[in-house]
CSV table of C-alpha atoms and ligand atoms in Angstrom, one decimal:
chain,number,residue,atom,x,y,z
A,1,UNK,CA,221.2,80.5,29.6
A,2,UNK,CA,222.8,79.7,26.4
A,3,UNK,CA,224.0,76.5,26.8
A,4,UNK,CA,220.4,75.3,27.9
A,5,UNK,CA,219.5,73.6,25.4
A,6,UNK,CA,215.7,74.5,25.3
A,7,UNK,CA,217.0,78.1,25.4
A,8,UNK,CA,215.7,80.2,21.6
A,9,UNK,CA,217.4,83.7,21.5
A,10,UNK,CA,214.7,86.2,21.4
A,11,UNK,CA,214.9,87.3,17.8
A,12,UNK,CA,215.0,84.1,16.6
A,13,UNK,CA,212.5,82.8,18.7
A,14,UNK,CA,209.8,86.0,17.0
A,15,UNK,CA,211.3,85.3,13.4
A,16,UNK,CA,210.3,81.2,14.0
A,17,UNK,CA,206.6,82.6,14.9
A,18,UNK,CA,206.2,85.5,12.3
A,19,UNK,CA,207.5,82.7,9.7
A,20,UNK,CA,205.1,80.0,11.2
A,21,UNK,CA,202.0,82.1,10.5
A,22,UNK,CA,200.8,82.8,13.9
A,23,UNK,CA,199.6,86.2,13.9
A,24,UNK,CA,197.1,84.5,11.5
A,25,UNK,CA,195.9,82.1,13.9
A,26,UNK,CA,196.3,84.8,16.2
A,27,UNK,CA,193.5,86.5,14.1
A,28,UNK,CA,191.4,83.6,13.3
A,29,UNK,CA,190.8,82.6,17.0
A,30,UNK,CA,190.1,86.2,18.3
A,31,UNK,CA,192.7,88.5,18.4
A,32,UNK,CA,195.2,86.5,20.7
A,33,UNK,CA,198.6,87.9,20.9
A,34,UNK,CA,201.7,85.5,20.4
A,35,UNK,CA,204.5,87.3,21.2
A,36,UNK,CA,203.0,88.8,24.1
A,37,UNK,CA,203.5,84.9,26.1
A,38,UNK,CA,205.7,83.7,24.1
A,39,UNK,CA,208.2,86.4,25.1
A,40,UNK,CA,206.4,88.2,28.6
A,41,UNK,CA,207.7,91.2,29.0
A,42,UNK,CA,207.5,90.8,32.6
A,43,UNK,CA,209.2,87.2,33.0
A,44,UNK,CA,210.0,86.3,36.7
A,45,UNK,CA,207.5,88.7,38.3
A,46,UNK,CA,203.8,86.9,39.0
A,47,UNK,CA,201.1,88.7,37.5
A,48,UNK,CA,198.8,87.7,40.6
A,49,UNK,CA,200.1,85.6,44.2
A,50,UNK,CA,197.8,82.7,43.5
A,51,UNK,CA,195.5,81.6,40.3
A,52,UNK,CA,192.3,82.8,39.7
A,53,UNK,CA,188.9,81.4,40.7
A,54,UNK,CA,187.6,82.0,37.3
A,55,UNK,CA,184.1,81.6,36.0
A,56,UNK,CA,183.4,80.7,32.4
A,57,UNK,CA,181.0,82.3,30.4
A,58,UNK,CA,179.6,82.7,26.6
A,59,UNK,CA,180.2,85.1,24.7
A,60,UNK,CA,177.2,87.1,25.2
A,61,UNK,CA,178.2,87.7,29.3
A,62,UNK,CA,176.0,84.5,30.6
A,63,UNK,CA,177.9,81.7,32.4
A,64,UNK,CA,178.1,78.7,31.2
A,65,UNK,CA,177.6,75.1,32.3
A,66,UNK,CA,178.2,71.5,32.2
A,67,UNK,CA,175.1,71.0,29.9
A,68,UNK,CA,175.6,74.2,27.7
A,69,UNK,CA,179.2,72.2,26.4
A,70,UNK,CA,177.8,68.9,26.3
A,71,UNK,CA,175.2,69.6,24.3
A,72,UNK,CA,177.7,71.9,22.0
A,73,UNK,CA,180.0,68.9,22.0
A,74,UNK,CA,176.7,66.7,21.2
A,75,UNK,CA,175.1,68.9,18.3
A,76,UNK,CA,178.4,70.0,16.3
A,77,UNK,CA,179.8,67.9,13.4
A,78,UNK,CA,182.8,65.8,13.9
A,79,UNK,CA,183.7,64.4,10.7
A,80,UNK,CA,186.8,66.4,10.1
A,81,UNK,CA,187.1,68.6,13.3
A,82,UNK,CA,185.6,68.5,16.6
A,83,UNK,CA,184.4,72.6,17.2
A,84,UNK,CA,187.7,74.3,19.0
A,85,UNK,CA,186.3,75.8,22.3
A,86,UNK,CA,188.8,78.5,24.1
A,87,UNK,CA,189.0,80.0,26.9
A,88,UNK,CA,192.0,82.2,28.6
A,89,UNK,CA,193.6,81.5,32.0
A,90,UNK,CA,195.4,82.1,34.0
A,91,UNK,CA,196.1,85.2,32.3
A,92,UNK,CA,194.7,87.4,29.4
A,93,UNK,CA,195.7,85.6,25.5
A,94,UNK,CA,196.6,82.6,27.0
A,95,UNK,CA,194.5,80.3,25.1
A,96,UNK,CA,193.0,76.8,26.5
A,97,UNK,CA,190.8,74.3,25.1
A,98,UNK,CA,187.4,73.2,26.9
A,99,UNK,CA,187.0,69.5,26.0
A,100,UNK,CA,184.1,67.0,26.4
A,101,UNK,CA,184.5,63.9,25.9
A,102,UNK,CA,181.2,61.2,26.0
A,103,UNK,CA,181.3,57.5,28.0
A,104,UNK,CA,184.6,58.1,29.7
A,105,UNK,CA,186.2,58.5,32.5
A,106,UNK,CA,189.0,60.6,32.4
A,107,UNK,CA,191.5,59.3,35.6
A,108,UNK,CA,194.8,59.8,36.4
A,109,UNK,CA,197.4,57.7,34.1
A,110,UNK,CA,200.4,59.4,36.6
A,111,UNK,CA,202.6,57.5,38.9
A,112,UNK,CA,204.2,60.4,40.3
A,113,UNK,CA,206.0,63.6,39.3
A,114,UNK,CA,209.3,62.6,39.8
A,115,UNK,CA,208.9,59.9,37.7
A,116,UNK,CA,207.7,61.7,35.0
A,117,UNK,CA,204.4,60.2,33.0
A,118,UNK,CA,205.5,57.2,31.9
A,119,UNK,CA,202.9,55.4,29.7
A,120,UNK,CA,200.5,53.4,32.1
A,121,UNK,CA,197.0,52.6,31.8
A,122,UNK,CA,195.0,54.2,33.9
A,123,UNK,CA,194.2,52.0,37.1
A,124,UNK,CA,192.3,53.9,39.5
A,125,UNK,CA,188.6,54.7,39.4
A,126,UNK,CA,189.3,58.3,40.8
A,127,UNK,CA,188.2,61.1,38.1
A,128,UNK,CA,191.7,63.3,37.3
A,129,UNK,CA,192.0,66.0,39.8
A,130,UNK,CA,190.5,68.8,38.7
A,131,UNK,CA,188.0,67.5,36.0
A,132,UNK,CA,184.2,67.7,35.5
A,133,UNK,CA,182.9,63.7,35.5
A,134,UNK,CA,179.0,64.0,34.9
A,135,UNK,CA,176.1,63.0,33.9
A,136,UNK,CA,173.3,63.9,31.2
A,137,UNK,CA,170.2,61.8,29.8
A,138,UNK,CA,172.1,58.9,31.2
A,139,UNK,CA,175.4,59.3,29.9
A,140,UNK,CA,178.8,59.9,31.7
A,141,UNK,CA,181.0,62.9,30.7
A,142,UNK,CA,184.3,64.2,31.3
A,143,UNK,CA,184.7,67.8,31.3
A,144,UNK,CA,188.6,68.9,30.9
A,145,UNK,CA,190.7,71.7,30.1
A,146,UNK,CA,194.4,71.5,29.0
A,147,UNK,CA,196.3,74.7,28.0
A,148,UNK,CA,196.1,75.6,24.3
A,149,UNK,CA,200.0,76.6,24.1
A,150,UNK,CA,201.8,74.2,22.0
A,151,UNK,CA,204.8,72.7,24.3
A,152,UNK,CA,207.5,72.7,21.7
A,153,UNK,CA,207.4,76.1,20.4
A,154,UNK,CA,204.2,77.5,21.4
A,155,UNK,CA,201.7,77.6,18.9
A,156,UNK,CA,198.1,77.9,19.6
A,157,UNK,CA,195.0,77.1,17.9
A,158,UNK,CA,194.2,76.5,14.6
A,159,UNK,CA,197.2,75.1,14.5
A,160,UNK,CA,197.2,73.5,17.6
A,161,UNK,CA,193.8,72.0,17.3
A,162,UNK,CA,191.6,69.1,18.9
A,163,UNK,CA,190.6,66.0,16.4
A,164,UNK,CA,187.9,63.6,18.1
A,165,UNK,CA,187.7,59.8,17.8
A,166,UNK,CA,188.5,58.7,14.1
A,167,UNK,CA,188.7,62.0,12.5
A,168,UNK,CA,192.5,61.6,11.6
A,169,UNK,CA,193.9,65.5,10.0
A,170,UNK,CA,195.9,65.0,6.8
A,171,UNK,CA,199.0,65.8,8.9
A,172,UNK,CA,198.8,63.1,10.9
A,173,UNK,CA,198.3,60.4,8.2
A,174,UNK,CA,201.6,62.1,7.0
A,175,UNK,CA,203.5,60.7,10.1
A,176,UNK,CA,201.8,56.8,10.7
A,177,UNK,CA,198.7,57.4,11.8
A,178,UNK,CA,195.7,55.5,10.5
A,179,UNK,CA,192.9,54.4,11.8
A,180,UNK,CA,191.9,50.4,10.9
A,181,UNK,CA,194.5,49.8,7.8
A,182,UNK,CA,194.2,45.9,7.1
A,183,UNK,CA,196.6,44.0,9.3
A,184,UNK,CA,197.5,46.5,11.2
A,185,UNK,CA,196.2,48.1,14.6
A,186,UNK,CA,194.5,50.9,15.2
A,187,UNK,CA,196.7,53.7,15.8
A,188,UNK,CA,194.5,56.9,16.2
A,189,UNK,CA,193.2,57.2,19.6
A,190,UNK,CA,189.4,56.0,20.2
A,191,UNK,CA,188.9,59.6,21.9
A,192,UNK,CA,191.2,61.4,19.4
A,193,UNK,CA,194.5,63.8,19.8
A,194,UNK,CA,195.0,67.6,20.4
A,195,UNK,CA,197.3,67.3,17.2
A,196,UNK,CA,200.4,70.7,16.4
A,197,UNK,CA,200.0,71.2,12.4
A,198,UNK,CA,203.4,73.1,13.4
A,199,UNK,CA,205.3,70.4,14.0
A,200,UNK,CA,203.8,67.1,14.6
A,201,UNK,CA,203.1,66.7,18.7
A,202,UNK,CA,200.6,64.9,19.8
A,203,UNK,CA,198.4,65.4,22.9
A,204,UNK,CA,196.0,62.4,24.3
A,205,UNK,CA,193.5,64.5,26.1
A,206,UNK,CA,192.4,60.7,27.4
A,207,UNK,CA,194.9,61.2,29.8
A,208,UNK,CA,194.6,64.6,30.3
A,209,UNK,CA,196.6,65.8,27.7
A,210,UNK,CA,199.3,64.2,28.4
A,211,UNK,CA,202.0,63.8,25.6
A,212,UNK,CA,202.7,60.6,23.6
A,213,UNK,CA,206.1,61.2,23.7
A,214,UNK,CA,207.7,58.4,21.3
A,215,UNK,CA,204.2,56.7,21.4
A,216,UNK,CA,202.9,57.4,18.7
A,217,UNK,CA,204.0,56.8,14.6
A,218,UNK,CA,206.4,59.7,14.7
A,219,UNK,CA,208.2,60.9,17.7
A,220,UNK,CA,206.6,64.0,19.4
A,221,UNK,CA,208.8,66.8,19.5
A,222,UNK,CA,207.4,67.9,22.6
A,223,UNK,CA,208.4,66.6,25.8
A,224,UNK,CA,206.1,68.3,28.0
A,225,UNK,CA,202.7,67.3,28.8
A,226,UNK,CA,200.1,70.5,28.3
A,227,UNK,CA,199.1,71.7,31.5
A,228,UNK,CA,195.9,71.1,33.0
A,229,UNK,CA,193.7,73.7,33.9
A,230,UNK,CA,191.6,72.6,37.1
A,231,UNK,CA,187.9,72.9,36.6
A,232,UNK,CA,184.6,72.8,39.0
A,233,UNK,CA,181.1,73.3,39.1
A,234,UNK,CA,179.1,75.0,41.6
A,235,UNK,CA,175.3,73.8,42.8
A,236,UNK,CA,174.1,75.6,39.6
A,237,UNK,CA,176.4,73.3,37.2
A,238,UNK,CA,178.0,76.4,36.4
A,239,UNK,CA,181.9,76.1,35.1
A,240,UNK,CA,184.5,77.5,37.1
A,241,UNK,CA,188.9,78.1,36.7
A,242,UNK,CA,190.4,77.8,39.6
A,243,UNK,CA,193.9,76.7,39.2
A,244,UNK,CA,196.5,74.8,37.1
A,245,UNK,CA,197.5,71.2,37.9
A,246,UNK,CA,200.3,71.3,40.4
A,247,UNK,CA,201.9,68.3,39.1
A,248,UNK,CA,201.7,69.1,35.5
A,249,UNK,CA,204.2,71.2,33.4
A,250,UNK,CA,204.3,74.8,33.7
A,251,UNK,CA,203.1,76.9,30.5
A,252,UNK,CA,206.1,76.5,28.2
A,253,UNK,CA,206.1,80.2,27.7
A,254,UNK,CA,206.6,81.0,31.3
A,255,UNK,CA,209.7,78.7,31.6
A,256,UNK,CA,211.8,81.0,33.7
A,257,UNK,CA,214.2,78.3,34.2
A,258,UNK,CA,213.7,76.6,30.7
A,259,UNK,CA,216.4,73.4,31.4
A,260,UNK,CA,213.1,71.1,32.4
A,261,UNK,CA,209.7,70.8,34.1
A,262,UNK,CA,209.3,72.3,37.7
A,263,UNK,CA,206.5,70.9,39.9
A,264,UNK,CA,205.1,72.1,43.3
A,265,UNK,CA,204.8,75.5,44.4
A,266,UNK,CA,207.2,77.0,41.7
A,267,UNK,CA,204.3,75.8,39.1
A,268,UNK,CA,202.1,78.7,40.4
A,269,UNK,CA,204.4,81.5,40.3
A,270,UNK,CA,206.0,81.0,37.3
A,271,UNK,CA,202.3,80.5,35.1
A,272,UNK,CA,201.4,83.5,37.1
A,273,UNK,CA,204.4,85.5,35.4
A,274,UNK,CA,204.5,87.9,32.7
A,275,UNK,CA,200.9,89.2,30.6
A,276,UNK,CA,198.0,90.7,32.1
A,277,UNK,CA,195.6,89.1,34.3
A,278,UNK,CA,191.9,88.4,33.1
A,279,UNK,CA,189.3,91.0,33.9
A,280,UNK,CA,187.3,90.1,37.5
A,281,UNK,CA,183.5,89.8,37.8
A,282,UNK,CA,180.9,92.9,37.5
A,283,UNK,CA,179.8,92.0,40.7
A,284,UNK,CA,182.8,90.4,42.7
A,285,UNK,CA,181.5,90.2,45.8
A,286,UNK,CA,179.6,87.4,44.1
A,287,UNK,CA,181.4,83.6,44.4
A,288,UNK,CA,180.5,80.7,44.9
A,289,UNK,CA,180.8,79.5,48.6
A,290,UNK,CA,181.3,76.1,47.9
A,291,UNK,CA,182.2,74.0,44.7
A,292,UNK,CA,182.9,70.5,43.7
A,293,UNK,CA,185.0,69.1,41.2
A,294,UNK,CA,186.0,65.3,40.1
A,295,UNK,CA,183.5,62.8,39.7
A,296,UNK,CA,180.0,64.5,40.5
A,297,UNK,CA,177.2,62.0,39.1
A,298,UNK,CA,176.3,61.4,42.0
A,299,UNK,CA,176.6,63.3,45.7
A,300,UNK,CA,177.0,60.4,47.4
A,301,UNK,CA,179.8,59.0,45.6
A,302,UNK,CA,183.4,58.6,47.4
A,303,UNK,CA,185.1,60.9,44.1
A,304,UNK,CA,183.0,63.5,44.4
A,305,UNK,CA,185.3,66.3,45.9
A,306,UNK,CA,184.4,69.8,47.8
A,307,UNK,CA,186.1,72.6,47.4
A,308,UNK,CA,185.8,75.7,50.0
A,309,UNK,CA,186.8,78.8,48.4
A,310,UNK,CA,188.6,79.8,51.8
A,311,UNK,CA,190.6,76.2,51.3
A,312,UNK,CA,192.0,77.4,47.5
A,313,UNK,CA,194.2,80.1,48.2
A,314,UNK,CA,192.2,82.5,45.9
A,315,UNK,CA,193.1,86.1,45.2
A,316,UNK,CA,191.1,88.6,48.1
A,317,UNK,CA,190.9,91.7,48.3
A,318,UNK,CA,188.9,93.7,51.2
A,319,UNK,CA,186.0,93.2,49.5
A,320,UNK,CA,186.3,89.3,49.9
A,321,UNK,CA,187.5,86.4,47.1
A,322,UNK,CA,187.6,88.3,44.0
A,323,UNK,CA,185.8,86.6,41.3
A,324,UNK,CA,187.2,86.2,37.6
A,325,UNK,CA,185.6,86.0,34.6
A,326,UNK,CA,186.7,84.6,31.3
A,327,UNK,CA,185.1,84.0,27.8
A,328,UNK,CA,184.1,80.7,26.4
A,329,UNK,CA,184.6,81.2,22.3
A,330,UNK,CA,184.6,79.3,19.4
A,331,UNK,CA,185.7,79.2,15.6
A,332,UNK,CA,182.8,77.1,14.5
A,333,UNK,CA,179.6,76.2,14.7
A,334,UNK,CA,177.2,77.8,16.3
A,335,UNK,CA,177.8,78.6,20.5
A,336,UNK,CA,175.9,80.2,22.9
A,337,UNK,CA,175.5,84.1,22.6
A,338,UNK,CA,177.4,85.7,19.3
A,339,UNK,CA,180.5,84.8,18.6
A,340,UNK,CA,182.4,87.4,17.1
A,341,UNK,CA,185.6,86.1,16.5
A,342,UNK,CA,187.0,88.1,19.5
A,343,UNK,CA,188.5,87.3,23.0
A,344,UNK,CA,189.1,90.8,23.5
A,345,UNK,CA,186.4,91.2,26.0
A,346,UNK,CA,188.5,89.6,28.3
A,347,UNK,CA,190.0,92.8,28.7
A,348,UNK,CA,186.9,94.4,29.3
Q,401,FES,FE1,203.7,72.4,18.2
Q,401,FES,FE2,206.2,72.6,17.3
Q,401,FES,S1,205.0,74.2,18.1
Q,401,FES,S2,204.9,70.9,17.4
């Protein structure tokens, strides 16, 4: 272990966070415990034997969909900071953000996973897996989630925080970027970065958050993509968790093996390990028999993908597929139901 170079002993590893602030974001986005994934107690043993189908919901119980965030994303101001919208998953306080971004498809800039994400332009017309492409009053969406867990040393929002087209943070005008400086192109992404305050990476959520490793001004110090969290709707629109992109990076903080990214089945079980699971439905014996995911404008079209809860590998018990629940909050701006400042009803 300790000549992995990724390896941080344990006390130095809570005296970085302590000294980085984070119980205070900890407190400012509802409560969320850092040390609790950044060191789990129970590291190597899986919390649950597959993810969770998961839905989302407000704060105030109700659960929420495609239109409830697009008109968020639509009515919020964006001049400095797009509205932070969390939600945890797999497993209790670990934070993701819900993204929406307008006029875009979001599609898969991959080649493969053993080649790593090298920087290509997206080619194909197929929606990511596991994204939300829709439609409202005429205009195209893409619904995403990527995990809100820092992949250099784990920090988590505010500090890790989502900036939309043009509205460049301080920090990042620090390191190169600027938007249209005479003479010299564009830097700042048209649909903006999940930008670290802590230290400097930079997240194109274009590309599914994918890192700009050595893209951008300043070298990102992280050099694993965030994870994707994969997201569908049932016939209602409603928003659903169901899993975490196989061929993404596992949650940094679940790194048993921290020497480099694992794909394939070892993804699951290791961002199943360690924490607590999120707290299933009132009513479990409630699910959705059938959901879709990808690009979902229109039924008929050939990217629009069904999903059969028997054909996920959900969590059952003899009831049937037990049925999750996790809360939608934000730190700004005014969301559905009352937004206390507090995810701890996910423990509810
Ligand atoms: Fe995010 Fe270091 S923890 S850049």
């Amino acid at each position: 272990m300790a000549s992995d170079k990724n390896y941080i002993p344990e006390p130095e590893k809570r005296a970085f966070l302590k000294g980085a602030g984070l119980s205070i974001a900890a407190l400012m986005i509802g409560g969320l415990s850092m040390e609790r994934y950044v060191v789990p107690k129970d590291r190597g043993v899986p919390v649950m034997d597959n993810f969770p189908l998961a839905a989302l919901e407000d704060p105030s119980g109700t659960r929420i969909t495609t239109t409830d965030v697009i008109n968020y994303a639509a009515a919020s101001p964006s001049s400095t900071s797009s509205p932070i919208l969390v939600f945890n998953y797999p497993l209790q306080d670990e934070p993701n953000f819900l993204i929406v971004l307008k006029g875009v498809k979001v599609t898969t800039p991959k080649t493969s996973p053993s080649s790593g994400y090298a920087p290509v332009s997206p080619s194909s017309n197929a929606p990511m897996d596991g994204i939300i492409y829709t439609n409202y009053n005429g205009i195209n969406y893409s619904i995403l989630a990527v995990s809100g867990i820092c992949q250099h040393l784990g920090c988590v929002p505010p500090f890790l925080d989502y900036h939309p087209g043009k509205s460049i943070p301080f920090e990042s005008k620090l390191i190169g970027y600027q938007a249209n400086a005479p003479g010299t192109p564009a830097q700042w992404p048209d649909y903006g970065l999940i930008y670290c305050k802590c230290h400097g990476s930079q997240y194109n959520p274009l590309w599914g958050g994918r890192n700009l490793y050595n893209n951008g001004p300043a070298s990102s110090p992280a050099n694993h993509s965030l994870p994707q969290i994969m997201l569908a709707t049932d016939s209602s629109n409603r928003i659903y968790a169901y899993g975490i992109n196989s061929t993404n990076a596992v949650i940094r903080t679940h790194l048993q093996f921290p020497g480099g990214e694992t794909y394939g089945s070892q993804v699951k079980s290791e961002d199943l390990t360690g924490g607590t699971a999120i707290r299933t439905s009132r009513t479990p014996t409630v699910y959705p028999s059938t959901m879709q995911t990808g690009d979902i404008t229109s039924i008929s079209s050939p990217n629009y993908t069904p999903l059969t809860t028997s054909s996920l590998g959900l969590n059952s018990n003899s009831s049937g597929i037990i049925l999750y629940r996790t809360t939608v909050v934000s730190n700004e701006g005014t969301w559905k139901g009352s937004f206390s400042g507090s995810t701890s009803n996910n423990s509810s």
